[in-house]
CSV table of C-alpha atoms in Angstrom, one decimal:
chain,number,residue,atom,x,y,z
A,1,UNK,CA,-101.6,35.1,-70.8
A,2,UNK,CA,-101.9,35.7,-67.1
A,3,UNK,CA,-99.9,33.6,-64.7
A,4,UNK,CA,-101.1,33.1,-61.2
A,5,UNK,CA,-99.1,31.8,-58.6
A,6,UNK,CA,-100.9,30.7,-55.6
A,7,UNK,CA,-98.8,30.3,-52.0
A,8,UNK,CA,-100.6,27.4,-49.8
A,9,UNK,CA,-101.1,29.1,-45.9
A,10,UNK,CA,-100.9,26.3,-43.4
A,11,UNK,CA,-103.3,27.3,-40.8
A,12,UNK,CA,-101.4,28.1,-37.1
A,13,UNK,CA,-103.4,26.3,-34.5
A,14,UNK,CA,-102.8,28.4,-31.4
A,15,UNK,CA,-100.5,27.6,-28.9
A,16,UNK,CA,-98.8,26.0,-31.0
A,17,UNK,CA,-96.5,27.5,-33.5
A,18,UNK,CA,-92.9,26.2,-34.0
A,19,UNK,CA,-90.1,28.7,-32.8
A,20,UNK,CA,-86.5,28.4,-34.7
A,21,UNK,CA,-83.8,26.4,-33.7
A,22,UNK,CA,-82.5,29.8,-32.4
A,23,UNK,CA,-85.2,30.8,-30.4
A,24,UNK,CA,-85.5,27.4,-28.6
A,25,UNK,CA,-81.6,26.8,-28.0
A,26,UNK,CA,-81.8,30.8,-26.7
A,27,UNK,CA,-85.3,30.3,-24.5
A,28,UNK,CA,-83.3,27.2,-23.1
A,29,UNK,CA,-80.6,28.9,-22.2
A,30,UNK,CA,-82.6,31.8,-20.4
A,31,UNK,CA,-84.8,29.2,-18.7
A,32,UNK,CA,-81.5,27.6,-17.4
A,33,UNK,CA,-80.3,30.6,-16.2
A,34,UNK,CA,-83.2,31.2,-14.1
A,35,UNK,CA,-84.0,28.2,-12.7
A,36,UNK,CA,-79.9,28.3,-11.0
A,37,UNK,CA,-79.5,31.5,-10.6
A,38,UNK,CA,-82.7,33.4,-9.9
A,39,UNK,CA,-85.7,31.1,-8.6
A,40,UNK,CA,-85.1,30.9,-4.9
A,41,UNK,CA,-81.9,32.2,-4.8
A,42,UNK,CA,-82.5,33.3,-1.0
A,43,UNK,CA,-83.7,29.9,-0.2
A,44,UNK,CA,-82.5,28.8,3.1
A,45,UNK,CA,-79.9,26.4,2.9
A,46,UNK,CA,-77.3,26.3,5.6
A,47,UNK,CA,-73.9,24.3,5.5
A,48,UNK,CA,-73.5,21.4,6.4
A,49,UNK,CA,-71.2,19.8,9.1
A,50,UNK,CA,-68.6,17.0,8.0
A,51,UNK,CA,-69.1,13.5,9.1
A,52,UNK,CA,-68.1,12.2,12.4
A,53,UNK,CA,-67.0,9.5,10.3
A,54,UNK,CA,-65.3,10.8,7.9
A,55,UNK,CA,-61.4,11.2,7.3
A,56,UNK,CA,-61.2,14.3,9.1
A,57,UNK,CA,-62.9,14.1,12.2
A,58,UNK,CA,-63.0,10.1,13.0
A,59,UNK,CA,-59.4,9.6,13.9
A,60,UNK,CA,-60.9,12.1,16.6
A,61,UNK,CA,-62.4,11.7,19.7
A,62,UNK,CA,-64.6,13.8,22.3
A,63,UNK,CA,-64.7,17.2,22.0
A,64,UNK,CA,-62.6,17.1,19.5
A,65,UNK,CA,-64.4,15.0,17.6
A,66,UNK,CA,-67.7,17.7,17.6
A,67,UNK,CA,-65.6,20.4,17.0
A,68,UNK,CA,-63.7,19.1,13.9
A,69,UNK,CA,-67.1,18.8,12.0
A,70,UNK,CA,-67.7,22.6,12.4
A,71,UNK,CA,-64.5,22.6,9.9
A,72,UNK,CA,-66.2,24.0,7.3
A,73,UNK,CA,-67.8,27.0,9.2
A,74,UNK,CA,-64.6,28.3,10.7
A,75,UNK,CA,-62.8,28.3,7.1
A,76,UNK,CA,-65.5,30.6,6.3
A,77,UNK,CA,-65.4,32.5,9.0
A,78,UNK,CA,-61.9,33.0,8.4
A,79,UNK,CA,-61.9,34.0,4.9
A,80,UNK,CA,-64.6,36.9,5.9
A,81,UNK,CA,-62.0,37.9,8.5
A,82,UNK,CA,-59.1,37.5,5.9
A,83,UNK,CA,-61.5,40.1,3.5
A,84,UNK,CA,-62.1,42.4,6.1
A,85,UNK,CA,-58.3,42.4,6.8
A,86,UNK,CA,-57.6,43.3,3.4
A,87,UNK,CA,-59.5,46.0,3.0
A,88,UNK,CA,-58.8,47.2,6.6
A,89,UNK,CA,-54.7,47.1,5.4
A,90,UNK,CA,-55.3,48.6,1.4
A,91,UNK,CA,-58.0,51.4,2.5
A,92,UNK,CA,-57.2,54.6,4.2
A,93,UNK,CA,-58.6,54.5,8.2
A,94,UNK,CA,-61.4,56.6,7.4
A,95,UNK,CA,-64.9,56.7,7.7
A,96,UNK,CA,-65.4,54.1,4.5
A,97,UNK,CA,-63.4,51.4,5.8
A,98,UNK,CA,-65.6,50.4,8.0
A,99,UNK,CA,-68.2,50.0,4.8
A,100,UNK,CA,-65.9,48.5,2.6
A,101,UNK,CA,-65.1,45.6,5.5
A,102,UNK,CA,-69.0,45.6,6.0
A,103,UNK,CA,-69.6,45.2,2.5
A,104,UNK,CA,-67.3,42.2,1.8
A,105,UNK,CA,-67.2,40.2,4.8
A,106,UNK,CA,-71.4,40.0,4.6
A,107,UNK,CA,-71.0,38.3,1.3
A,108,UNK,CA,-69.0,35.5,3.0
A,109,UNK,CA,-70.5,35.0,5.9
A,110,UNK,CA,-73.8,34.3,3.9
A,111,UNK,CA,-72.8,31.4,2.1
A,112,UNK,CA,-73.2,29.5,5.6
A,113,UNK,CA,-77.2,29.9,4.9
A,114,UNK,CA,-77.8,31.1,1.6
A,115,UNK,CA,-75.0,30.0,-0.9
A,116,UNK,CA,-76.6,31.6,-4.1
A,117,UNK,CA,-77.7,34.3,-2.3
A,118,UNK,CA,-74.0,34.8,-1.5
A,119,UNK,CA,-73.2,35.4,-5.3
A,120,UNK,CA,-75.1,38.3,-5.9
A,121,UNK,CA,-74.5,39.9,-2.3
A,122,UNK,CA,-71.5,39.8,-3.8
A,123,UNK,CA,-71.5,40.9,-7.4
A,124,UNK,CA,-73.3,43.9,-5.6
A,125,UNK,CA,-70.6,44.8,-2.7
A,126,UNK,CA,-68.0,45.1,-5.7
A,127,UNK,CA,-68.9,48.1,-6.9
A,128,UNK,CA,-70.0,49.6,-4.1
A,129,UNK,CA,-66.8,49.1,-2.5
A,130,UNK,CA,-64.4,50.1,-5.1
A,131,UNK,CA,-66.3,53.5,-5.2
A,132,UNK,CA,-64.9,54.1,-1.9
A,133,UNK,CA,-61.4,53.0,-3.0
A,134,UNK,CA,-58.6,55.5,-5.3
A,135,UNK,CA,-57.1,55.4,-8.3
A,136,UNK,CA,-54.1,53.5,-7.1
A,137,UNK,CA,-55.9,50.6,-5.7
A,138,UNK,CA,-57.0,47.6,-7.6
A,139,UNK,CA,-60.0,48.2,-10.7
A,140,UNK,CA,-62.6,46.5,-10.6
A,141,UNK,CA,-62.4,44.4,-7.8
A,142,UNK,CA,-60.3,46.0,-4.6
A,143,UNK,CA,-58.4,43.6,-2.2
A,144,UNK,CA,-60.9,42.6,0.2
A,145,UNK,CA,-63.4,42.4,-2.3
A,146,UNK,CA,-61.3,40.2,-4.7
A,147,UNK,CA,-61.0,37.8,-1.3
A,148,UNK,CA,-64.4,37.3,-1.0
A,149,UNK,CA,-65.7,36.8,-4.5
A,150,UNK,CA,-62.9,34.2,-5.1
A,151,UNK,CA,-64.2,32.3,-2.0
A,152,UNK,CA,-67.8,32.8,-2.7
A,153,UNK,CA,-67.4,31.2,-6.0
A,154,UNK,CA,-65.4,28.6,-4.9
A,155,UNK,CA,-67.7,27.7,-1.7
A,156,UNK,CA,-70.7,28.2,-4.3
A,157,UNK,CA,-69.1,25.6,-6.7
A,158,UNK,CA,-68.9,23.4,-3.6
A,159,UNK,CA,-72.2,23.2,-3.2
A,160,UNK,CA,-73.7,23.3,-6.3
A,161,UNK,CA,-73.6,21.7,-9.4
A,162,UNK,CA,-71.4,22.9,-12.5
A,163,UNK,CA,-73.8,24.6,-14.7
A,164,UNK,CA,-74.6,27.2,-11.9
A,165,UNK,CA,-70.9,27.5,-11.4
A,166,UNK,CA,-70.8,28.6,-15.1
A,167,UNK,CA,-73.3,31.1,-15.4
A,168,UNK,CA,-71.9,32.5,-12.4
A,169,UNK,CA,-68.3,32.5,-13.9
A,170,UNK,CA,-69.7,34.1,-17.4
A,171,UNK,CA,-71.7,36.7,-15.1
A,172,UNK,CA,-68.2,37.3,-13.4
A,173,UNK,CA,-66.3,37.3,-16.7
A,174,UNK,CA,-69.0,40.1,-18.1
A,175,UNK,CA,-68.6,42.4,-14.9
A,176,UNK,CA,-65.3,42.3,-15.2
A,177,UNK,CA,-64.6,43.2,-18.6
A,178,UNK,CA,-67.1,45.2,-18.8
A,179,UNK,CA,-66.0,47.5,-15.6
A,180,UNK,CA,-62.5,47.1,-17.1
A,181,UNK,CA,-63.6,48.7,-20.7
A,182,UNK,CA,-65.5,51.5,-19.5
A,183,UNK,CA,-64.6,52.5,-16.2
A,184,UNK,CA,-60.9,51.5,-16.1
A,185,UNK,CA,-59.2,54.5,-17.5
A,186,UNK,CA,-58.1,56.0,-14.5
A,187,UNK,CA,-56.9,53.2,-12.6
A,188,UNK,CA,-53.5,52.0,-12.4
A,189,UNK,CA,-54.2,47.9,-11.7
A,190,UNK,CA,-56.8,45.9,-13.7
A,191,UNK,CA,-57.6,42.8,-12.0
A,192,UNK,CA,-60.3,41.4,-14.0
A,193,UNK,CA,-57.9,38.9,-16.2
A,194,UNK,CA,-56.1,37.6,-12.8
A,195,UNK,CA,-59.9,37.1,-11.1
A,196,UNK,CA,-60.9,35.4,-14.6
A,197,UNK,CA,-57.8,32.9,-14.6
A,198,UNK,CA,-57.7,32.3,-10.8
A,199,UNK,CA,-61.7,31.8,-10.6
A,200,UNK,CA,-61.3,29.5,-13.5
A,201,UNK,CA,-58.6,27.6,-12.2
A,202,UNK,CA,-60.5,26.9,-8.6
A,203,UNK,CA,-63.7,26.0,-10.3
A,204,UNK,CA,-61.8,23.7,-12.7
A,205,UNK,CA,-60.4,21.8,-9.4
A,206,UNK,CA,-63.8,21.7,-7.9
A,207,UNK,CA,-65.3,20.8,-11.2
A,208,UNK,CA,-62.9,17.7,-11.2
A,209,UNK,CA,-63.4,17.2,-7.1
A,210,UNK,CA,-67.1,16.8,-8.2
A,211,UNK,CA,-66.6,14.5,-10.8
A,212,UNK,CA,-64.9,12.2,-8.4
A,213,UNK,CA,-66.8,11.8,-6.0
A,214,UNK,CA,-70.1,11.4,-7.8
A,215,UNK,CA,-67.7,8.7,-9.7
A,216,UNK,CA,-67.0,6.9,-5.7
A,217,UNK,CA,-70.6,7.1,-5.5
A,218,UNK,CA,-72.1,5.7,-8.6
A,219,UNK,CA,-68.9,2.9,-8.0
A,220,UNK,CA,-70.2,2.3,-4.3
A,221,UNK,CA,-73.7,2.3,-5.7
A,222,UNK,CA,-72.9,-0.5,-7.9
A,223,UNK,CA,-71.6,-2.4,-5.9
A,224,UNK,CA,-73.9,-2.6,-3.4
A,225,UNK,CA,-76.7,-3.2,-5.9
A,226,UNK,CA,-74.2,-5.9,-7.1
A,227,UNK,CA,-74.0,-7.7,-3.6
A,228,UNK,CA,-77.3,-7.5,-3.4
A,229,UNK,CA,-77.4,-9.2,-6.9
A,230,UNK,CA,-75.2,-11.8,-5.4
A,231,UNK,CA,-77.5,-12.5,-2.1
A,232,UNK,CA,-80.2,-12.8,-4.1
A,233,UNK,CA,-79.2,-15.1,-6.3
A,234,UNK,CA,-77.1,-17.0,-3.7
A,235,UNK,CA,-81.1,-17.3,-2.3
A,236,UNK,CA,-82.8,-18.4,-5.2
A,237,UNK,CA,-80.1,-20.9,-5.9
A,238,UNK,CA,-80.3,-22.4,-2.5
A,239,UNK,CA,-84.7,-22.1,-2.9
A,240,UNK,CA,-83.5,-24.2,-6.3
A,241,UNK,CA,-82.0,-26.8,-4.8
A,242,UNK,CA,-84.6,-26.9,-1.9
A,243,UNK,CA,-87.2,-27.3,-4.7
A,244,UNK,CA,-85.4,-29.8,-6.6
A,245,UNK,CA,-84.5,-32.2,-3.7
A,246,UNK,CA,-88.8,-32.0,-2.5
A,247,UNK,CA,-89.5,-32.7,-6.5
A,248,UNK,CA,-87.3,-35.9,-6.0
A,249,UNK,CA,-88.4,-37.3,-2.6
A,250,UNK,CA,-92.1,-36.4,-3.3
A,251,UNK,CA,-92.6,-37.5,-6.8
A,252,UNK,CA,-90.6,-40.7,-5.3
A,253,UNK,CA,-93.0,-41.5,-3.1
A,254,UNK,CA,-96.2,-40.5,-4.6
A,255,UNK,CA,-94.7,-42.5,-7.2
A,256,UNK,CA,-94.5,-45.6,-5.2
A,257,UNK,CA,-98.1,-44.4,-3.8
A,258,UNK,CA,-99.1,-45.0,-6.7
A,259,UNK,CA,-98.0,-48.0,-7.7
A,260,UNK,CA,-98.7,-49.8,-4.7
A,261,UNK,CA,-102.7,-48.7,-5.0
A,262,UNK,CA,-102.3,-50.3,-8.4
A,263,UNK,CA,-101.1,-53.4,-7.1
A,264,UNK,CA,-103.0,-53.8,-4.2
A,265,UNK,CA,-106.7,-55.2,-5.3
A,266,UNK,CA,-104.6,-57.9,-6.8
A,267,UNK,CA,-103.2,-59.4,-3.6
A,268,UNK,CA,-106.6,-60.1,-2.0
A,269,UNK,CA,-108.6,-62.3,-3.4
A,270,UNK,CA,-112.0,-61.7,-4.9
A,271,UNK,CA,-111.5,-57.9,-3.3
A,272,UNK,CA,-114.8,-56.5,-2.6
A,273,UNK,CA,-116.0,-53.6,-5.0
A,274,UNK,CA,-115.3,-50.9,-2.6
A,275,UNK,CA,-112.0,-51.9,-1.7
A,276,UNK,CA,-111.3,-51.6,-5.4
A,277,UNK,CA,-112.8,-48.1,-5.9
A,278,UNK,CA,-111.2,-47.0,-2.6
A,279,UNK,CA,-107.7,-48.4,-4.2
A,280,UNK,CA,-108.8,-46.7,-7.8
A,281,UNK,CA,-109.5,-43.5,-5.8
A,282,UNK,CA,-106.2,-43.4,-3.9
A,283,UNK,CA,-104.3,-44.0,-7.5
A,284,UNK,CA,-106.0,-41.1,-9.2
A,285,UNK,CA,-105.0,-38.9,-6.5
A,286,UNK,CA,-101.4,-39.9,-6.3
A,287,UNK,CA,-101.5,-39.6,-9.9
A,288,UNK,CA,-103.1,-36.3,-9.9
A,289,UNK,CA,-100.7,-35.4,-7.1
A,290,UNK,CA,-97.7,-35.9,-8.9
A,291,UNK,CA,-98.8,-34.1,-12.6
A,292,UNK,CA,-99.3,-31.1,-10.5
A,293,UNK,CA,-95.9,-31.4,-8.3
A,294,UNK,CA,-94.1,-31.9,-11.7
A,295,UNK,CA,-96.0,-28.7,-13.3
A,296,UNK,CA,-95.3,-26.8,-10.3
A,297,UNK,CA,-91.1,-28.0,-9.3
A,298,UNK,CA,-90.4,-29.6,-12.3
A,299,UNK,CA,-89.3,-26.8,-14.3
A,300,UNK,CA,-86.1,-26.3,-12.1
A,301,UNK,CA,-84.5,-29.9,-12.8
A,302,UNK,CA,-83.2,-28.1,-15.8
A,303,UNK,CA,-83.4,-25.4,-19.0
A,304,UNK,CA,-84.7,-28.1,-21.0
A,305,UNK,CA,-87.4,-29.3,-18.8
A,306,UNK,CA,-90.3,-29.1,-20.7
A,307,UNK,CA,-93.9,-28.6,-18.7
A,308,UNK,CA,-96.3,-31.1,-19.5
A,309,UNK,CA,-99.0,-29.6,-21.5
A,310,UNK,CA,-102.4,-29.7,-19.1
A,311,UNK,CA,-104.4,-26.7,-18.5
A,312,UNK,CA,-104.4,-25.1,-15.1
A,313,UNK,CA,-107.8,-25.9,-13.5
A,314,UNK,CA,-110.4,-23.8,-13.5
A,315,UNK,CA,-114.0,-23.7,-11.7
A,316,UNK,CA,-115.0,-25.4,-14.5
A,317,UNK,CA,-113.0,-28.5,-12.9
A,318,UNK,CA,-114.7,-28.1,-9.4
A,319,UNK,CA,-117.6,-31.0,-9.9
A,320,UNK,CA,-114.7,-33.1,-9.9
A,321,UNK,CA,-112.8,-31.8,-7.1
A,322,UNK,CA,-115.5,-32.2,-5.0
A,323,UNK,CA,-116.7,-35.6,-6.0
A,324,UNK,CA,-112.9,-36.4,-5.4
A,325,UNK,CA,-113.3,-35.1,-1.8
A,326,UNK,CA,-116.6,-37.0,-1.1
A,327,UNK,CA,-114.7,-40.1,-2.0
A,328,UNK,CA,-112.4,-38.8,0.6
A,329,UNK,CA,-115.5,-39.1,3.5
A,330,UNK,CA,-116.2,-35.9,3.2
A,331,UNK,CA,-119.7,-34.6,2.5
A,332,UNK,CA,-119.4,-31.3,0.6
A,333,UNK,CA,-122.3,-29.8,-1.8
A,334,UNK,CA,-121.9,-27.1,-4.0
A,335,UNK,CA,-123.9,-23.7,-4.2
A,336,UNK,CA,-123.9,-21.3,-7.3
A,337,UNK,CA,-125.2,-17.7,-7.1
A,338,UNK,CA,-125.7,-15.2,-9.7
A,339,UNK,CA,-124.9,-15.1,-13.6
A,340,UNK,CA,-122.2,-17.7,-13.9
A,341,UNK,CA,-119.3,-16.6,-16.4
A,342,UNK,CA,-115.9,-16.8,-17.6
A,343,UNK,CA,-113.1,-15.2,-15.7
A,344,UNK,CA,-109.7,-14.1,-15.9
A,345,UNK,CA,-107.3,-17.6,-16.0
A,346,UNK,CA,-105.6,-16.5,-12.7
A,347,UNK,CA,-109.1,-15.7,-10.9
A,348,UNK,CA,-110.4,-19.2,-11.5
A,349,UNK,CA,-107.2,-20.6,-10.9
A,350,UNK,CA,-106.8,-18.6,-7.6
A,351,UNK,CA,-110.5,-20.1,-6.8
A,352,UNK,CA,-109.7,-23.3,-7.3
A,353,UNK,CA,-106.7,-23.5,-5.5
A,354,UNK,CA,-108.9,-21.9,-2.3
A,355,UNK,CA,-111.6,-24.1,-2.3
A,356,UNK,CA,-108.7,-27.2,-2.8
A,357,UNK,CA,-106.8,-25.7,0.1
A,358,UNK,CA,-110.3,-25.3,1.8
A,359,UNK,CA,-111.8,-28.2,1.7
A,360,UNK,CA,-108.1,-30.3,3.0
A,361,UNK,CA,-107.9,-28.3,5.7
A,362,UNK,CA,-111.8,-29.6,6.6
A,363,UNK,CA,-110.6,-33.2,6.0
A,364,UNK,CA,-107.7,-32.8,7.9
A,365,UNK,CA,-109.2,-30.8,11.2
A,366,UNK,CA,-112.7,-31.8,11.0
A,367,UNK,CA,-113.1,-35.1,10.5
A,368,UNK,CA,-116.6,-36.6,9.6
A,369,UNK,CA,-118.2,-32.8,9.2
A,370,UNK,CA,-119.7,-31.8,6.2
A,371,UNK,CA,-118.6,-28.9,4.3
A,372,UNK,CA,-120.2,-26.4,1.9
A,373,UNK,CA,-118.8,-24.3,-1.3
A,374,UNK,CA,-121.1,-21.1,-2.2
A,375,UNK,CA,-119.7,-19.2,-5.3
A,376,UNK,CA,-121.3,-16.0,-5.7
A,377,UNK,CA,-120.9,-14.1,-9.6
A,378,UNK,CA,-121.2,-10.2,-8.5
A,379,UNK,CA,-121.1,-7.5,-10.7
A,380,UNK,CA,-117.3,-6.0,-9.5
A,381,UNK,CA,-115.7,-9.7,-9.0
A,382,UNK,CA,-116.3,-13.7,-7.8
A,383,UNK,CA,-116.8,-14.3,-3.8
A,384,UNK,CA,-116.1,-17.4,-2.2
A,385,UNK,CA,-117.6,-19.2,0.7
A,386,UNK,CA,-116.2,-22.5,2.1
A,387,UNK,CA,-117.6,-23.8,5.6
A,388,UNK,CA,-117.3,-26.8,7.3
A,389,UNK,CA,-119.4,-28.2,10.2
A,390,UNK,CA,-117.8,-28.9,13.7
A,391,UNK,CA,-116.9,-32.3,13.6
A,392,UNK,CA,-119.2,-34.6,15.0
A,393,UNK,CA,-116.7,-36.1,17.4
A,394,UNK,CA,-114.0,-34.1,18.9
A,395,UNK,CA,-112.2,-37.1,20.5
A,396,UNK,CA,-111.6,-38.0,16.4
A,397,UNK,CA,-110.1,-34.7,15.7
A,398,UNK,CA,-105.6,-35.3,16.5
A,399,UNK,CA,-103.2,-32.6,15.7
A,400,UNK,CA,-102.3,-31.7,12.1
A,401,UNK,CA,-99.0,-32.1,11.0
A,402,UNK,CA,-99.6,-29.0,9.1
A,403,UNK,CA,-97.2,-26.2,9.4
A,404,UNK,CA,-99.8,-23.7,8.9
A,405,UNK,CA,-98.8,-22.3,5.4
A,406,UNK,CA,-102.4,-23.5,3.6
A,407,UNK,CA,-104.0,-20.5,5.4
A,408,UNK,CA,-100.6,-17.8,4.3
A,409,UNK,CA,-100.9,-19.2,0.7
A,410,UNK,CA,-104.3,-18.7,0.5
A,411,UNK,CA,-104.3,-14.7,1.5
A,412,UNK,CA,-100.7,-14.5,-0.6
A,413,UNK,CA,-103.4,-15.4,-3.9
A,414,UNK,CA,-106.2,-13.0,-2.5
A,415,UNK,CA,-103.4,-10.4,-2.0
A,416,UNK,CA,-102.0,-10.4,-5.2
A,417,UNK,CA,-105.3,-10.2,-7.2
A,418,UNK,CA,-106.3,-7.5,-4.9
A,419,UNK,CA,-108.9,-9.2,-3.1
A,420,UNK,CA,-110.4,-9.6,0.3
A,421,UNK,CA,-110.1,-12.8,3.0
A,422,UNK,CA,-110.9,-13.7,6.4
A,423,UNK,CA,-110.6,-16.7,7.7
A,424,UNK,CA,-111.9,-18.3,11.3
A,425,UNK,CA,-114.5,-20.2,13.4
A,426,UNK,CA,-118.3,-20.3,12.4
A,427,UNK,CA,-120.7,-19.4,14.8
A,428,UNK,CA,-122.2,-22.9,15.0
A,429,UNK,CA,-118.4,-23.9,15.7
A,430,UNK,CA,-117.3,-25.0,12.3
A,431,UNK,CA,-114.8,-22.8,10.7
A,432,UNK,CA,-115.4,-20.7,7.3
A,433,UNK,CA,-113.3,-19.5,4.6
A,434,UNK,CA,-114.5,-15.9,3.4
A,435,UNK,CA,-112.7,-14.6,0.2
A,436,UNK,CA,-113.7,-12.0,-2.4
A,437,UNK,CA,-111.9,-11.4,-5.9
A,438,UNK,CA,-112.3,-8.3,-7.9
A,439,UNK,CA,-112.5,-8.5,-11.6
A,440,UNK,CA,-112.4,-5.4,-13.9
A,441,UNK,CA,-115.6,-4.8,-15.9
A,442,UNK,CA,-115.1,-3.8,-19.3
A,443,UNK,CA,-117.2,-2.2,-21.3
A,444,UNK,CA,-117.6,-3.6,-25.5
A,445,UNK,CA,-116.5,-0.3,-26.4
A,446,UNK,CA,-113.2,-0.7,-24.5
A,447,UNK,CA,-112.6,-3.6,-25.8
């Protein structure tokens, strides 16, 4: 009997083969490292002044003032000259001492443009200078040197974040002991364990500086955004009560509108027919009036409210706008172009709010001129046409009460379904009501 074991090969799709845990936590860590510590490390980035408002310089004043915000610069400056001192006291007064100050006061002074820059100018001015040093000076870093690679890292960790501070820290740490291990034999003084704990130390302070402040600013950041919070909700509350109070003293009156249009055919006798419809007319618009003031303000009288249940209006409902309007006196006729079809609910509601708003503002500024709706179905949307003839007399025509919003509220609609709208005299001296709304054609296999 011959057993046959047969191993299943998943097929590797280029591209995309899955690396160990190892290899990804390594490849992260290398991608890391390059991103702080070698991509643009020569960028320009110069140091900034302090705030003339800060605690520092704003007790100041004057030239004072200007001068305390180079603060950071001249502490610098002065820890290059305190290098250079160093290695101008620990070296002998020959020709290499004037290399050795050159080598670590460079280091320093280029962490006012170039802070990670600074690091490696740094890491490579140690052992060139402590070539030029004896056995009986410091190993690995000498004096001057051990001055200005404690203040580059600490300036460094200033202005970066901590996980560049590390991997310059662990790049120190390696030096060090390294340089120590190999190369330390013949010196007398080791300094890489007092450069490890006193570089560890500072960054640990400027670590926790960081932590602080970002913690004041995420604080401050709160509670502004909480203030803001408050205003706005100190604005809605007061746009609440506004809406509530108009809900009461409007539905009040086109309440009693109501009521009284009701009553009235009964207080004349044998009221002609017209009077009747004209008082049946009025009714059904105070009515009508008041359904859509409760949909609209009603739901802020409380949590419970509950909305009555009509559908928004549609173009669908236009016929009986406009024969509402005629019975108004105003002569308005209707025009349809193109394929006519169903819309998005907030497109025809839009529409029908604009040719509402439309044809009031005809009844209210042009009184006894006739008015005209064109709808036009387009491929990319629905454009809308309301014009009104100048009225036949102008001595008719008094000032609106209208504060001008019917107008704003109609280009707030167009604006917020992306749309188009101008609005303005005719040429023949009416005035004309231009909109167009875009609709988004999908095709069936989108759907």
């Amino acid at each position: 009997m011959t057993e046959t074991t047969q191993t299943q090969v998943m097929p590797t799709v280029r591209g995309t083969a899955r690396q160990s845990p190892e290899l990804q936590m390594a490849a992260g860590v290398l991608r890391g490292l390059w991103q702080d510590l070698f991509r643009d490390a020569f960028a320009y980035r110069p140091l900034p002044r302090l705030r003339a408002e800060g605690p520092l310089a704003g007790p100041l004043t004057g030239r004072a003032r200007q001068y305390a915000t180079w603060t950071p610069h001249a502490l610098v400056v002065a820890a290059a000259a305190l290098a250079v001192f160093s290695t101008w006291k620990t070296q002998d007064h020959d020709s290499s001492v004037l290399l050795s100050a050159a080598l670590v006061a460079v280091p320093v002074l280029l962490l006012l443009v170039r802070p990670v820059g600074a690091f490696w100018a740094s890491m490579l001015a140690t052992p060139l200078t402590a070539t030029m040093t004896d056995i009986w000076n410091d190993w690995p870093w000498a004096t001057g040197s051990f001055i200005c690679h404690l203040t580059v890292l600490t300036v460094v960790a200033i202005r970066t974040d901590p996980r560049t501070v590390r991997w310059m820290w662990l790049l120190t740490a390696v030096y060090g002991l390294t340089t120590e291990l190999f190369f330390g034999a013949d010196h007398y003084a080791d300094n890489a364990a007092p450069m490890l704990a006193t570089s560890a130390v500072l960054l640990l302070v400027v670590t926790v500086w960081h932590i602080r402040r970002n913690a004041e600013w995420r604080v401050t950041a709160e509670q502004t955004q909480t203030a803001q919070e408050r205003s706005r909700r100190t604005l809605l509350e007061e746009r609440t009560t506004i809406a509530r109070e108009l809900h009461d003293v409007v539905a009040h009156h086109m309440s009693v509108v109501a009521i009284q249009a009701e009553a009235a055919p009964y207080r004349v006798e044998n009221p002609p027919p017209e009077l009747e419809k004209a008082f049946l007319t009025i009714r059904e618009n105070a009515v009508a009036a008041l359904t859509e003031l409760r949909r609209v303000l009603g739901v802020v009288r409380a949590e419970d409210y509950e909305v009555p249940d009509a559908p928004q209006p549609t173009l669908a409902d236009l016929d009986a706008l406009l024969a509402n309007v005629r019975g108004a006196g105003l002569p308005v006729e209707k025009v349809v172009t193109g394929a006519v079809r169903e819309l998005p609910q907030g497109v025809e509601l839009s529409a029908y709010r604009i040719v509402q708003e439309a044809l009031s503002n005809s009844l209210r500024h042009a009184p006894g001129a006739a008015a005209r709706v064109e709808i036009g179905y387009v491929l990319g949307g629905l454009g809308l046409r309301v014009v009104n003839d100048p009225p036949p007399q102008l001595s008719l025509v008094k000032p609106s009460p209208g504060a001008g919003h019917g107008i704003t509220g109609m280009r707030e609609r167009v604006g917020m379904l992306g749309g188009e709208m101008t609005a303005g005299p005719s040429e023949d001296g009416g005035y004309e009501v231009v909109v167009f709304l875009p609709v988004a054609l999908y095709s069936e296999d989108e759907a």
